[in-house]
CSV table of C-alpha atoms in Angstrom, one decimal:
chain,number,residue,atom,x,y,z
A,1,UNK,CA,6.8,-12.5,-5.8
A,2,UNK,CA,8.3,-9.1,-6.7
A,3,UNK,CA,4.6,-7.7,-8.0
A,4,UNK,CA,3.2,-9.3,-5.2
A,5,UNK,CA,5.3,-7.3,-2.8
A,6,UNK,CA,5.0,-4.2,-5.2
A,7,UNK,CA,1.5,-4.5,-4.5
A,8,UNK,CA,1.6,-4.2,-0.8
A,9,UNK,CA,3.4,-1.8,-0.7
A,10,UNK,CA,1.8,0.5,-2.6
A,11,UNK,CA,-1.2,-0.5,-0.4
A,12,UNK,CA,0.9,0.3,2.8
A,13,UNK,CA,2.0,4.0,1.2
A,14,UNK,CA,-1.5,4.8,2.6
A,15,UNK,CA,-1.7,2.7,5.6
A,16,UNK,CA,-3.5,5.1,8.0
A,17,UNK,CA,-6.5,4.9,5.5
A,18,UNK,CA,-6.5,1.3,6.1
A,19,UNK,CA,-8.0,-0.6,8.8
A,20,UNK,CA,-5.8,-1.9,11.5
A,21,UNK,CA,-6.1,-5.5,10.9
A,22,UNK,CA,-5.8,-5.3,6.9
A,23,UNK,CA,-2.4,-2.9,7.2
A,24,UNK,CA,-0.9,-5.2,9.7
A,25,UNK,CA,-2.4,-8.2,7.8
A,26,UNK,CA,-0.6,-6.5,4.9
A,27,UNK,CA,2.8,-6.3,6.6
A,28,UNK,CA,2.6,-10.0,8.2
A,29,UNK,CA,2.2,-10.7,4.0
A,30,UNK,CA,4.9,-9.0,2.8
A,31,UNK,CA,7.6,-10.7,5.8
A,32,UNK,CA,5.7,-14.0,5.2
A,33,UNK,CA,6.7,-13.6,1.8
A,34,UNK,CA,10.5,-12.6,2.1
A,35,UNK,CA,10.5,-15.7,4.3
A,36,UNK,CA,9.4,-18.3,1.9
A,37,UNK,CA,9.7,-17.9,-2.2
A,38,UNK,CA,11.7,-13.9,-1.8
A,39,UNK,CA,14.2,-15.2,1.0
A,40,UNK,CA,17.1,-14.4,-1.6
A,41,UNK,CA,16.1,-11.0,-2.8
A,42,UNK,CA,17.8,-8.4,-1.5
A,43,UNK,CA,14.6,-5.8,-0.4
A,44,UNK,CA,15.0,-3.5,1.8
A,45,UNK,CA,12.7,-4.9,4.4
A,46,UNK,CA,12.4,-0.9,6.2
A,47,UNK,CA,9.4,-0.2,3.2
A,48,UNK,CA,7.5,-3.0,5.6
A,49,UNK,CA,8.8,-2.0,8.9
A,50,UNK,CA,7.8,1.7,9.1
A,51,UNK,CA,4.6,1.2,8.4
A,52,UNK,CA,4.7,-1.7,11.5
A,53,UNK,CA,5.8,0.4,14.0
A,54,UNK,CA,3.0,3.2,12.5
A,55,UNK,CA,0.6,1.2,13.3
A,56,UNK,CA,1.6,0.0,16.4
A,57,UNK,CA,-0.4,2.9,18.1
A,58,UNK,CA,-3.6,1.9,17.1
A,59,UNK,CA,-3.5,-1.3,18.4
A,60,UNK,CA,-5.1,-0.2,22.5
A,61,UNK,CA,-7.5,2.3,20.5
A,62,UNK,CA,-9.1,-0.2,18.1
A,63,UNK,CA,-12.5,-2.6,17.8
A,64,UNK,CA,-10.6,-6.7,18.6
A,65,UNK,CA,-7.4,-5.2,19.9
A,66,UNK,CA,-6.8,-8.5,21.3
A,67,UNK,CA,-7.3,-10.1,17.6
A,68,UNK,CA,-5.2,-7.0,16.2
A,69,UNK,CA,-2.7,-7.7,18.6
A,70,UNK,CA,-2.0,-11.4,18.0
A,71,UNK,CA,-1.3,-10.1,14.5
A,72,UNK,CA,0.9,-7.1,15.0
A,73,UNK,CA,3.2,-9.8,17.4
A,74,UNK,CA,3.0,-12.0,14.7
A,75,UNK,CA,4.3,-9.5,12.4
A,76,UNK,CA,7.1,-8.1,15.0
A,77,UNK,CA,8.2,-12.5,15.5
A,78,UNK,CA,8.3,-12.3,11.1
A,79,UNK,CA,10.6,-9.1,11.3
A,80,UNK,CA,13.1,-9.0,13.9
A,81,UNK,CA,13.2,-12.6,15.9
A,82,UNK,CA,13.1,-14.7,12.6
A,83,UNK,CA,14.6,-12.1,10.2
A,84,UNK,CA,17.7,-11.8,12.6
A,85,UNK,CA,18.7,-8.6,10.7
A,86,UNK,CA,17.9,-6.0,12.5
A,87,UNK,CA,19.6,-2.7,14.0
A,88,UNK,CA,19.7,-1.7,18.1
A,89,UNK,CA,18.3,1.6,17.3
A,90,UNK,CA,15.5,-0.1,15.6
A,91,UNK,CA,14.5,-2.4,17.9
A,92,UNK,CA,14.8,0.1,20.9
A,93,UNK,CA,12.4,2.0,18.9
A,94,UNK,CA,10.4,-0.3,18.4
A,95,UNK,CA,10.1,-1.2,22.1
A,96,UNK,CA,9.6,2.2,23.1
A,97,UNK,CA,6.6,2.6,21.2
A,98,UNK,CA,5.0,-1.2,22.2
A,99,UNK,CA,5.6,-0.1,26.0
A,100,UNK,CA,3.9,3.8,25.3
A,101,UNK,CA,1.3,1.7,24.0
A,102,UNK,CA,1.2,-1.0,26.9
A,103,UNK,CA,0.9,2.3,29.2
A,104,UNK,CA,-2.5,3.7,27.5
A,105,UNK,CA,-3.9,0.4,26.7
A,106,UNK,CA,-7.2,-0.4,28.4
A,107,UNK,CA,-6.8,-3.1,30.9
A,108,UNK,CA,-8.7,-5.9,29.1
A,109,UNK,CA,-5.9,-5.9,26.6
């Protein structure tokens, strides 16, 4: 578990070289992980958060932003509504930057 998440990480040190779908695929990973066989490590979860809310602005500017999207709430459910650990400022940054993107998405979004 611990060099799977070591792995992602690493790959999410570089996550704007990344396409959209494999980072966020890559963050869904690492909280699907924490969930199941590392729910008792202690791991600072923000290493799989900031790069989350990075990508969050790509989601209205990118090829199956409706598939892309699915995933990045998929990964926001994993990290804050089943993780239940989670700071105000965190989350009120995090909703600041879903509605800026809500705002420039195209309509068909």
């Amino acid at each position: 578990v611990v060099d799977l998440l070591d792995v992602l990480k690493q790959l999410l040190l570089a996550v704007d070289e990344l396409p959209l779908e494999a980072s966020l695929n890559c963050v869904l990973t690492a909280f699907q992980t924490l969930q199941g066989p590392g729910k008792e490590m202690q791991i600072d979860v923000k290493e799989y958060v900031t790069p989350l809310y990075s990508q969050l602005a790509r989601l209205g500017t990118e090829e199956n932003s409706k598939s892309n999207t699915e995933i990045a709430l998929q990964c926001l459910t994993a990290a804050f509504i089943k993780r239940r650990e989670y700071s105000t400022v965190r989350i009120a940054a995090f909703l600041k930057q879903i509605l800026t993107v809500a705002m420039h998405a195209p309509e068909y979004s």
